[in-house]
Coordinates of C-alpha atoms in Angstrom, one line a residue:
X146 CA 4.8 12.7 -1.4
X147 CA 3.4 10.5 -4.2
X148 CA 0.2 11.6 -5.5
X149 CA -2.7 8.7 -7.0
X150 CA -1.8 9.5 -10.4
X151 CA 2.1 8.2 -10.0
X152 CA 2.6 5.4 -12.3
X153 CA 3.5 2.3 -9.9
X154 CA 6.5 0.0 -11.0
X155 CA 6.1 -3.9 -10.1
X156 CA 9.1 -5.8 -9.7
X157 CA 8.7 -9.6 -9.7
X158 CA 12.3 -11.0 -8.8
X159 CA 13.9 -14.0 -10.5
X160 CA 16.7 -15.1 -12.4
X161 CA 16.6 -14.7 -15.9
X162 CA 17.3 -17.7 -18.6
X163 CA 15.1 -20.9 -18.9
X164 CA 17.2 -22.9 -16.3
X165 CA 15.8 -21.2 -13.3
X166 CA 12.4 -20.5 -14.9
X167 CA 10.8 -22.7 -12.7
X168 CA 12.8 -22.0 -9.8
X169 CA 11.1 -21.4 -6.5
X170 CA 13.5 -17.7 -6.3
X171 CA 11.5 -17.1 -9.5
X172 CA 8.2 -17.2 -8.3
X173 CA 8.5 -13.8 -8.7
X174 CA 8.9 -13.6 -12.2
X175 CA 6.1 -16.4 -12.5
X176 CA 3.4 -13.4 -11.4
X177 CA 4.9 -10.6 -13.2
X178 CA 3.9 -12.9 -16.1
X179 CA 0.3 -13.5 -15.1
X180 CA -0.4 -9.6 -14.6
X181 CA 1.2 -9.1 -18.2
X182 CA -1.2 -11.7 -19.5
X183 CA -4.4 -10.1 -17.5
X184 CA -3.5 -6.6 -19.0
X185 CA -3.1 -8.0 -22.6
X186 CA 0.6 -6.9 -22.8
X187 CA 3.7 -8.8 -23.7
X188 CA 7.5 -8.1 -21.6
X189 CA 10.0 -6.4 -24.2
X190 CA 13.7 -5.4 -23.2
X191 CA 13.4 -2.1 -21.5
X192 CA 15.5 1.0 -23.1
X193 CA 16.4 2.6 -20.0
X194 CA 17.2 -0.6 -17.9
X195 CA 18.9 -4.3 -17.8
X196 CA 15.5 -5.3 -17.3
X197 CA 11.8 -6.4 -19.2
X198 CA 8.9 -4.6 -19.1
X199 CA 5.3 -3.9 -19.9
X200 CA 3.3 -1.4 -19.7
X201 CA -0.8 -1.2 -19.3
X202 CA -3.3 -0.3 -16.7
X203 CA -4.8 -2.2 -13.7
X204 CA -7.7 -2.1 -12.3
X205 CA -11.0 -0.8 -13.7
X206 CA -11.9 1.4 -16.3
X207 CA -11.7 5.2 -15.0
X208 CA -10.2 7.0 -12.5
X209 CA -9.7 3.6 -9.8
X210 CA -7.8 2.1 -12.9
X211 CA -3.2 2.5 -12.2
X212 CA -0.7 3.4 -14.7
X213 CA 1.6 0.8 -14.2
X214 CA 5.4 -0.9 -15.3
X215 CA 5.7 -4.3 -15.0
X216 CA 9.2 -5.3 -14.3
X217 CA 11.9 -8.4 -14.6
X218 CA 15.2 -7.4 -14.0
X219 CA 17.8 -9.4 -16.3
X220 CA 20.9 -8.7 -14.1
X221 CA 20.3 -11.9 -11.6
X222 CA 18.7 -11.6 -8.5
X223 CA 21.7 -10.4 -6.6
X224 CA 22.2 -7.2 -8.3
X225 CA 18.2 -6.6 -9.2
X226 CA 19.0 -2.9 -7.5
X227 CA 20.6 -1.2 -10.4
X228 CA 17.3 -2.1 -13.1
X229 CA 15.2 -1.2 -10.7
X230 CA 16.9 2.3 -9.9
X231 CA 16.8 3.0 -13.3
X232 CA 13.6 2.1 -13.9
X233 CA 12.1 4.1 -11.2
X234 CA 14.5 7.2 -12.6
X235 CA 13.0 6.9 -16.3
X236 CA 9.5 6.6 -15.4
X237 CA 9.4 9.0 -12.2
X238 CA 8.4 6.7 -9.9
X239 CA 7.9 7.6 -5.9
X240 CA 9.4 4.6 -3.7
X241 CA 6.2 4.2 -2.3
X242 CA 4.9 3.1 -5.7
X243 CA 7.2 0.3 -6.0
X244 CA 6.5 -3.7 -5.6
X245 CA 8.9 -6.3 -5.0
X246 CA 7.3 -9.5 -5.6
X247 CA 9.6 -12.4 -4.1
X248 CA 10.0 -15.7 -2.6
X249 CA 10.3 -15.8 1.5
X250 CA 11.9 -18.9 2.8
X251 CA 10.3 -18.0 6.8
X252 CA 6.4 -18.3 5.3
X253 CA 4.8 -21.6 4.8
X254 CA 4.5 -22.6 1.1
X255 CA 2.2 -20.6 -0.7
X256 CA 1.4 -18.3 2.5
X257 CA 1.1 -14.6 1.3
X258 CA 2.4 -11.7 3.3
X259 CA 2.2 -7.9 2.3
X260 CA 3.9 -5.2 3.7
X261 CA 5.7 -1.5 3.4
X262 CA 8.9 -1.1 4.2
X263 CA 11.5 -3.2 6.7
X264 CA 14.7 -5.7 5.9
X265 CA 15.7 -7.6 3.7
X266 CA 15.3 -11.2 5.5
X267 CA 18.9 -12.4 4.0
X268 CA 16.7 -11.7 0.3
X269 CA 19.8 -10.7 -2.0
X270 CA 17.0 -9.9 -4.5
X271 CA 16.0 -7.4 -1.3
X272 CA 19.1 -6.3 -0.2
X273 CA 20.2 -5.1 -3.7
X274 CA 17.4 -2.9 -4.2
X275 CA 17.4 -1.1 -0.5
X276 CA 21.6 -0.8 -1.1
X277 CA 20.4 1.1 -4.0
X278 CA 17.3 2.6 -3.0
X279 CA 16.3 2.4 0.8
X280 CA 13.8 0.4 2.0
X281 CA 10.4 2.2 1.3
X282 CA 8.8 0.1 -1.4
X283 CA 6.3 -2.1 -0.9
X284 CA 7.1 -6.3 -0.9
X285 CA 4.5 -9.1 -1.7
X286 CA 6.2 -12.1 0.0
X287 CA 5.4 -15.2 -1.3
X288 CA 5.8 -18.2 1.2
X289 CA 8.5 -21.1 -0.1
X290 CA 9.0 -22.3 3.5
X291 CA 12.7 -23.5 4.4
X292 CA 14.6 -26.2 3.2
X293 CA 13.7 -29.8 4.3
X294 CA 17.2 -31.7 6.4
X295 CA 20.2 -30.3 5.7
X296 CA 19.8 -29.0 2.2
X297 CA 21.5 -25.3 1.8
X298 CA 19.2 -22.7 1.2
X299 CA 20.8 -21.5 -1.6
X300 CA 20.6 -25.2 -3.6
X301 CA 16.8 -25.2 -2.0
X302 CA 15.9 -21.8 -3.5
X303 CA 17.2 -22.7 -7.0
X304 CA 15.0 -25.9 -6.9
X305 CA 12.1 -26.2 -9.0
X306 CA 8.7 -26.5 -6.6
X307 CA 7.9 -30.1 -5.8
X308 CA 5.5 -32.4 -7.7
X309 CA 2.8 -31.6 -5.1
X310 CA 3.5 -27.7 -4.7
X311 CA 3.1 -27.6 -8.4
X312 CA -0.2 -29.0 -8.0
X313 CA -1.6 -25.9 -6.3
X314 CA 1.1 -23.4 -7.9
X315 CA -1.6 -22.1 -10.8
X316 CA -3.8 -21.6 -8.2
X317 CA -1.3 -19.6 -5.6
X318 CA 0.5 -17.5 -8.2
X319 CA -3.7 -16.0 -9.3
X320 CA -3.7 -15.7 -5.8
X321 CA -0.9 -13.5 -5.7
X322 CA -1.5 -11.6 -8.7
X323 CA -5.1 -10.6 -7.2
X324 CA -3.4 -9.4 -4.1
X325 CA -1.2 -6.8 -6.1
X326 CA -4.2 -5.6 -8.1
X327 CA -6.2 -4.8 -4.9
X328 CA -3.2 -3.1 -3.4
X329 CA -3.3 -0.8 -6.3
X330 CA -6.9 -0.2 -6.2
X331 CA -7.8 -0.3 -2.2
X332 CA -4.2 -0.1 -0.4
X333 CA -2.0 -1.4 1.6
X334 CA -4.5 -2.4 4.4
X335 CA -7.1 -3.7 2.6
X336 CA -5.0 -6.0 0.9
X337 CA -3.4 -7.2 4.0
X338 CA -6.7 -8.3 5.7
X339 CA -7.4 -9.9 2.4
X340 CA -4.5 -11.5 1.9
X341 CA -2.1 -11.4 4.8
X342 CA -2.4 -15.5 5.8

């Protein structure tokens, strides 16, 4: 059982290198970067782990604020379960105080869902880390929507986001990031009334 003064490990999910930096499978990565910037930290290779990481404190000052890891795997999204495992083995993490922030291709663009638990959706970012660890971790799904004709997900996913999503991106991303910080500090269901859409 994990007790409130676990550290948590968030995961955003991409692929590493600048070619997919602005990928929407690396949204993922886009607000592991915006909570490193709000805590004042900067993402260095970890030791432990094929993976980069900060680590700082969300929330507010005293005993509400969370010990936390921020977390970019560098091994590609498909095999994002082995940094992870190790990551939650070096810092004694519970399951339960994970977060895999991702893109979801079955929620409209920019929709947020957040949940505990269940599949993986066809996610190989997903099914790496349950093949490694179960399922019990927590997800913030971030809406892409699906692919427009008959473009293949796969060449969809590893798109950059249109002109117009861009627009609202900066905006949608802060969105996200808010709804991890109040999932640290109120829980699961809070956030989800807040920002389940």
């Amino acid at each position: 059982m994990s007790e409130a003064t676990d550290p948590w490990l968030i995961v955003g999910l991409g692929n590493p290198g600048p070619e997919y930096a602005a990928n929407r499978h690396n949204v993922g990565f886009m607000i592991a970067d915006l909570l490193a910037e709000r805590i004042g930290g900067k993402f260095k290779r970890a030791q432990k782990a094929q993976a980069q990481v900060v680590e700082g404190r969300i929330g507010p000052p005293g005993p509400a604020s969370r010990r936390v890891i921020l977390a970019k795997p560098m091994s590609y999204m498909n095999l994002s379960g082995g940094p992870v495992t190790a990551l939650r083995d070096f810092y004694k993490v519970p399951t339960d105080h994970i977060v895999a922030i991702h893109d979801e291709l079955d929620i409209d663009y920019g929709m947020l869902r957040l949940k505990l638990g269940g599949g993986d959706n066809g996610h190989n970012g997903l099914k790496s880390m349950t093949k490694s660890m179960g399922s019990d971790y927590h997800r913030i799904r971030f809406g892409i929507g699906r692919p427009p004709g008959r473009m293949q997900v796969a060449d969809f996913v590893l798109k950059d986001f249109s002109s117009t999503e861009r627009k609202e991106l900066g905006y949608l991303v802060d969105r996200a990031a808010d709804s991890v910080e109040c999932l640290l500090a109120e829980g699961l269901e809070r956030a989800q009334s807040a920002y389940n859409s």
